[in-house]
CSV table of C-alpha atoms in Angstrom, one decimal:
chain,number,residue,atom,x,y,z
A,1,UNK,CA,119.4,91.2,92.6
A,2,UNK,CA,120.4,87.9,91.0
A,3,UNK,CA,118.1,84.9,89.7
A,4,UNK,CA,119.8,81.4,90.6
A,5,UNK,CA,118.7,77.6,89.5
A,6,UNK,CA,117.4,76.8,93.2
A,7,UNK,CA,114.5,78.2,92.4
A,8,UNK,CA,114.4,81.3,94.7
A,9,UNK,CA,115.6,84.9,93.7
A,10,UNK,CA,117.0,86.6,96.8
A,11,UNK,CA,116.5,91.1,96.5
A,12,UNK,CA,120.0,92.3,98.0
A,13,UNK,CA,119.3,96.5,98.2
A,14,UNK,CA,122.7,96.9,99.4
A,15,UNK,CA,123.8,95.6,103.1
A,16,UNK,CA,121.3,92.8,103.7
A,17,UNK,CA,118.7,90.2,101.6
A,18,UNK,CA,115.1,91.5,101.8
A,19,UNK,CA,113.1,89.1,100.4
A,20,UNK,CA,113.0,86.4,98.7
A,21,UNK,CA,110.9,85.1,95.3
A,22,UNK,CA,110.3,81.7,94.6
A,23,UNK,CA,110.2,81.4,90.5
A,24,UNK,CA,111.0,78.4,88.3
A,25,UNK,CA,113.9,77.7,86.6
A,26,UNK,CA,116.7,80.5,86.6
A,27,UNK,CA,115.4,84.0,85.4
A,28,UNK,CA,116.7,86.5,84.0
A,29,UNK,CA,116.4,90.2,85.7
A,30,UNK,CA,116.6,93.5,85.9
A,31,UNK,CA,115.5,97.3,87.3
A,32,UNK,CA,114.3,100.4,85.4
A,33,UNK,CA,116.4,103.2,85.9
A,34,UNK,CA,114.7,104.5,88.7
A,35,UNK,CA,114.5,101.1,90.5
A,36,UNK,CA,110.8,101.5,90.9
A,37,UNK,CA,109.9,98.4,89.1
A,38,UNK,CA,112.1,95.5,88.1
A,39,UNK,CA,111.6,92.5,85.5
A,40,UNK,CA,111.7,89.0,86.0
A,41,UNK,CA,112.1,86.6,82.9
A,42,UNK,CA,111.2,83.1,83.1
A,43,UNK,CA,111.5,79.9,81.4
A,44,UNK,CA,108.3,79.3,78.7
A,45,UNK,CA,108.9,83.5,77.4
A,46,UNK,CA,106.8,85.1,80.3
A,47,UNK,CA,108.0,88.1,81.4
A,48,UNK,CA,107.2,89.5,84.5
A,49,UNK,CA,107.1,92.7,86.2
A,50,UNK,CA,106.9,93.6,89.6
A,51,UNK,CA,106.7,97.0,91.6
A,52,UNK,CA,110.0,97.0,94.1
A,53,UNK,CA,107.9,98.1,96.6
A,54,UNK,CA,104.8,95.1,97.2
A,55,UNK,CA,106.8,92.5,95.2
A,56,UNK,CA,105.1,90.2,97.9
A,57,UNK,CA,101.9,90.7,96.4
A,58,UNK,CA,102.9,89.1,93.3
A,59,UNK,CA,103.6,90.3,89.1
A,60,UNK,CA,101.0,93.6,88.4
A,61,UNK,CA,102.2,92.8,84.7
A,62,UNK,CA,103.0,89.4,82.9
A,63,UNK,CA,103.6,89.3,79.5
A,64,UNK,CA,104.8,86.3,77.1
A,65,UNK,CA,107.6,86.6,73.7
A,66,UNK,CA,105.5,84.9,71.6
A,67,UNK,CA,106.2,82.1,69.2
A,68,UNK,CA,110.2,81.6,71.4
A,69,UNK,CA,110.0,79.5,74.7
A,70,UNK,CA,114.2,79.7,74.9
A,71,UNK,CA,115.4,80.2,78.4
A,72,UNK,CA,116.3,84.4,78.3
A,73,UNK,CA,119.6,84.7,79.4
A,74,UNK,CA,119.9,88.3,79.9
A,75,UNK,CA,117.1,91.1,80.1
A,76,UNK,CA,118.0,94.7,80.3
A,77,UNK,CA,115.6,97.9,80.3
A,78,UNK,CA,116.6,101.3,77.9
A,79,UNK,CA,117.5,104.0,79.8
A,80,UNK,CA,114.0,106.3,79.1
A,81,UNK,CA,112.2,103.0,80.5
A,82,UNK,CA,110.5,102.7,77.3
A,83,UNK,CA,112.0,99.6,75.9
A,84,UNK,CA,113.0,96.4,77.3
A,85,UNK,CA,115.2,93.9,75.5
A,86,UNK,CA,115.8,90.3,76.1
A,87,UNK,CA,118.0,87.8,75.0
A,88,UNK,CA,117.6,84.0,74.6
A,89,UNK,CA,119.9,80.8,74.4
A,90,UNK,CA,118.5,80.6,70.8
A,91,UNK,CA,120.8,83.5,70.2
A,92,UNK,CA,117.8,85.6,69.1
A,93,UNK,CA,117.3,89.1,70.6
A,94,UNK,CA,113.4,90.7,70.8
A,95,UNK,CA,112.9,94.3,72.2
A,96,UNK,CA,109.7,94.8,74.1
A,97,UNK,CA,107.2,97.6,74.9
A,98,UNK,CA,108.2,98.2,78.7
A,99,UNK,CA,104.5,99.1,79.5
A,100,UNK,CA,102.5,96.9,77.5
A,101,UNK,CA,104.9,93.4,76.6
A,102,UNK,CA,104.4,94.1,72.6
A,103,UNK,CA,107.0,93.0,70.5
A,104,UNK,CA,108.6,95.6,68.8
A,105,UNK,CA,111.3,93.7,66.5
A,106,UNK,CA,113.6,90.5,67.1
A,107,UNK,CA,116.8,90.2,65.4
A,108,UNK,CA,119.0,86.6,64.8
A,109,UNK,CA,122.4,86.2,65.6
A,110,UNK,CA,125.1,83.3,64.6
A,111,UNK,CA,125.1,80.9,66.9
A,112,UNK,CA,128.0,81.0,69.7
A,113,UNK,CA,130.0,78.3,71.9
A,114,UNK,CA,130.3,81.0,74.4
A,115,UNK,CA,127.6,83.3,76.0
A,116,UNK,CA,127.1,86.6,74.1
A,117,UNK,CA,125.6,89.9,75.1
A,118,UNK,CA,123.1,92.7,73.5
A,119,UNK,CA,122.8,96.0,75.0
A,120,UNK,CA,120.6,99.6,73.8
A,121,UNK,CA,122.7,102.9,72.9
A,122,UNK,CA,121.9,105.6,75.7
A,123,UNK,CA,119.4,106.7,73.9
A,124,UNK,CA,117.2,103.6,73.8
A,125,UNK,CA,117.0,104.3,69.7
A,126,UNK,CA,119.9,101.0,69.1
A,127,UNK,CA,120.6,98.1,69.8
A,128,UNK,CA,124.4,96.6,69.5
A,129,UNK,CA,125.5,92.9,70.1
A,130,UNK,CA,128.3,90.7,69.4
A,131,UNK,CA,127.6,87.5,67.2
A,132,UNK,CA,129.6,84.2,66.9
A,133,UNK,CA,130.8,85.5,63.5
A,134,UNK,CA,132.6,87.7,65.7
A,135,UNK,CA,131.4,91.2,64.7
A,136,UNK,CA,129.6,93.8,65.9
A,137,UNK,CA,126.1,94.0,65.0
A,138,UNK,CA,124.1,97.3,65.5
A,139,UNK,CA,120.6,98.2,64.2
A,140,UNK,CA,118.1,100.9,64.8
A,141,UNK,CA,114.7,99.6,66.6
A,142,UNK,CA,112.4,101.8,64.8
A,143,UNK,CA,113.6,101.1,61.2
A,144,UNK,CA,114.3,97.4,61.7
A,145,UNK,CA,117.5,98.5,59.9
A,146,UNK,CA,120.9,97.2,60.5
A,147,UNK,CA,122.8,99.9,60.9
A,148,UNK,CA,126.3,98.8,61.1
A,149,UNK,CA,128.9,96.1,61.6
A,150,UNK,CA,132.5,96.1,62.7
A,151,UNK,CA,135.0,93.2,63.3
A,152,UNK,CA,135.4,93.1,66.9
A,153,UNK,CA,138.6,91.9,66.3
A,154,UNK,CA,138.7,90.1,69.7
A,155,UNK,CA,136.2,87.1,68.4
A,156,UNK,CA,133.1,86.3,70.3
A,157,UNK,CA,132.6,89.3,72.3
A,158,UNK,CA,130.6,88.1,75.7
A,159,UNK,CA,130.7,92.0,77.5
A,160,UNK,CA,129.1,94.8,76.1
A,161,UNK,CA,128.8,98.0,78.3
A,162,UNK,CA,128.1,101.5,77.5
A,163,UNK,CA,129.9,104.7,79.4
A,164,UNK,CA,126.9,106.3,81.4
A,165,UNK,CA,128.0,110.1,80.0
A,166,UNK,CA,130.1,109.6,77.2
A,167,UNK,CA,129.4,108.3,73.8
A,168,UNK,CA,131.5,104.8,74.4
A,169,UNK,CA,131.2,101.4,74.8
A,170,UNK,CA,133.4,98.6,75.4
A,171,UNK,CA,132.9,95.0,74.3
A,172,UNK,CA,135.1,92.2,76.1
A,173,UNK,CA,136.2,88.7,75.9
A,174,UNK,CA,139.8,87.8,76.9
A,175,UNK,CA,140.4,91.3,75.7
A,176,UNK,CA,138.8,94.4,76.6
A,177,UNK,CA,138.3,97.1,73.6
A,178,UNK,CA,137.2,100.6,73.9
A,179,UNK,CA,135.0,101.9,71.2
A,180,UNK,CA,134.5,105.8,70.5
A,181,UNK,CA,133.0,107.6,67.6
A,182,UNK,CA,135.6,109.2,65.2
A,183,UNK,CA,135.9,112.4,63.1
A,184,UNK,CA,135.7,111.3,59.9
A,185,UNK,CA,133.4,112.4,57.1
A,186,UNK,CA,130.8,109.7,55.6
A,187,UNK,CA,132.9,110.4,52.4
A,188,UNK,CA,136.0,108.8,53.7
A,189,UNK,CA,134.8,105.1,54.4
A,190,UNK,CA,131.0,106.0,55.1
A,191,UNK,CA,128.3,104.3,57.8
A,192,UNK,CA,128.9,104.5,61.1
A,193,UNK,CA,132.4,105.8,61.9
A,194,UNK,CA,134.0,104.0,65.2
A,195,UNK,CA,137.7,103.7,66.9
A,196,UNK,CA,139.3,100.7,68.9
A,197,UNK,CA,141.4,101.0,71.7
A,198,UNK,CA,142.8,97.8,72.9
A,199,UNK,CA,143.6,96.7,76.3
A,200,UNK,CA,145.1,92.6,77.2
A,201,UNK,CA,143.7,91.7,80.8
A,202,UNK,CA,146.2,89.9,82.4
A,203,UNK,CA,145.7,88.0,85.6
């Protein structure tokens, strides 16, 4: 599925186009993990959400991010469906109740030349972004709290992607890094422990 500026969002469920919605602007979308239901973001901060199955009949669910009418350039679901989180050219993120649209928290980022990505932890409890102060940002959605931050040593990091099984996550720019938990106690260095692995892409 992919939202494009011509005003029509084409649904692609593997060898040929199904359907196609007619939306303003360019939206930002996704599916829930079980592809049952799928999100649409528009331009003004409405959010809607449609079942994958009678999309013709319309949105069951619309929803607006109050008080930010920034295009959202990126929309993701957590993996437990509970949580939805969104991302704006204002370089704010806000994570959402994936049932009822409430706002759960928003967090701020410096701003960036370049596009920049947020993404949850498997476990739906984090969220982790880069920033154009060219760190790593993490922070827990139930606490508010930020968590951590690490130098992502690569600048602006527009990729972030977590391994499906393992507990790892790469971030990417012009250079892909790996990041992996380490073994080391809170008592040498403290807060979240993490390793980098890096890899140059060439072309």
């Amino acid at each position: 599925m992919t939202g494009v500026k011509t005003l029509s969002m084409p649904l692609v469920p593997l060898t040929f186009e199904q359907g196609i919605l007619r939306l303003r602007g360019r939206p930002a979308v996704a599916y829930d993990q079980q592809g049952l239901v799928f999100a649409v973001a528009m331009e003004g901060g409405a959010v809607k959400l449609f079942d994958s199955r009678y999309y013709d009949k319309g949105p069951f669910d619309t929803f607006l991010v109050g008080g930010d009418t920034a295009e959202v350039c990126d929309i993701k679901f957590s993996n437990d469906g509970k949580s939805m989180l969104l991302m704006t050219t204002s370089n704010s993120i806000y994570v959402l109740d994936a049932y009822g649209g409430e706002k759960r928290c928003g967090f701020n980022l410096d701003p960036s030349p370049t596009a920049m990505e947020a993404t949850f932890t498997p476990d739906g409890q984090y969220v982790v972004s880069g920033s154009g102060d060219g760190n790593l940002h993490a922070w827990h959605i139930n606490t508010l709290n930020k968590v951590c931050n690490w130098d992502s040593h690569i600048g602006v990091a527009s990729c972030l992607k977590w391994a499906p099984r393992r507990v790892m996550f790469v971030a990417a720019s012009s250079v892909l890094t790996f990041w992996i938990p380490n073994n080391r106690s809170p008592g040498e260095g403290g807060g979240v422990q993490i390793e980098e692995q890096v890899v140059t892409l060439t072309q």
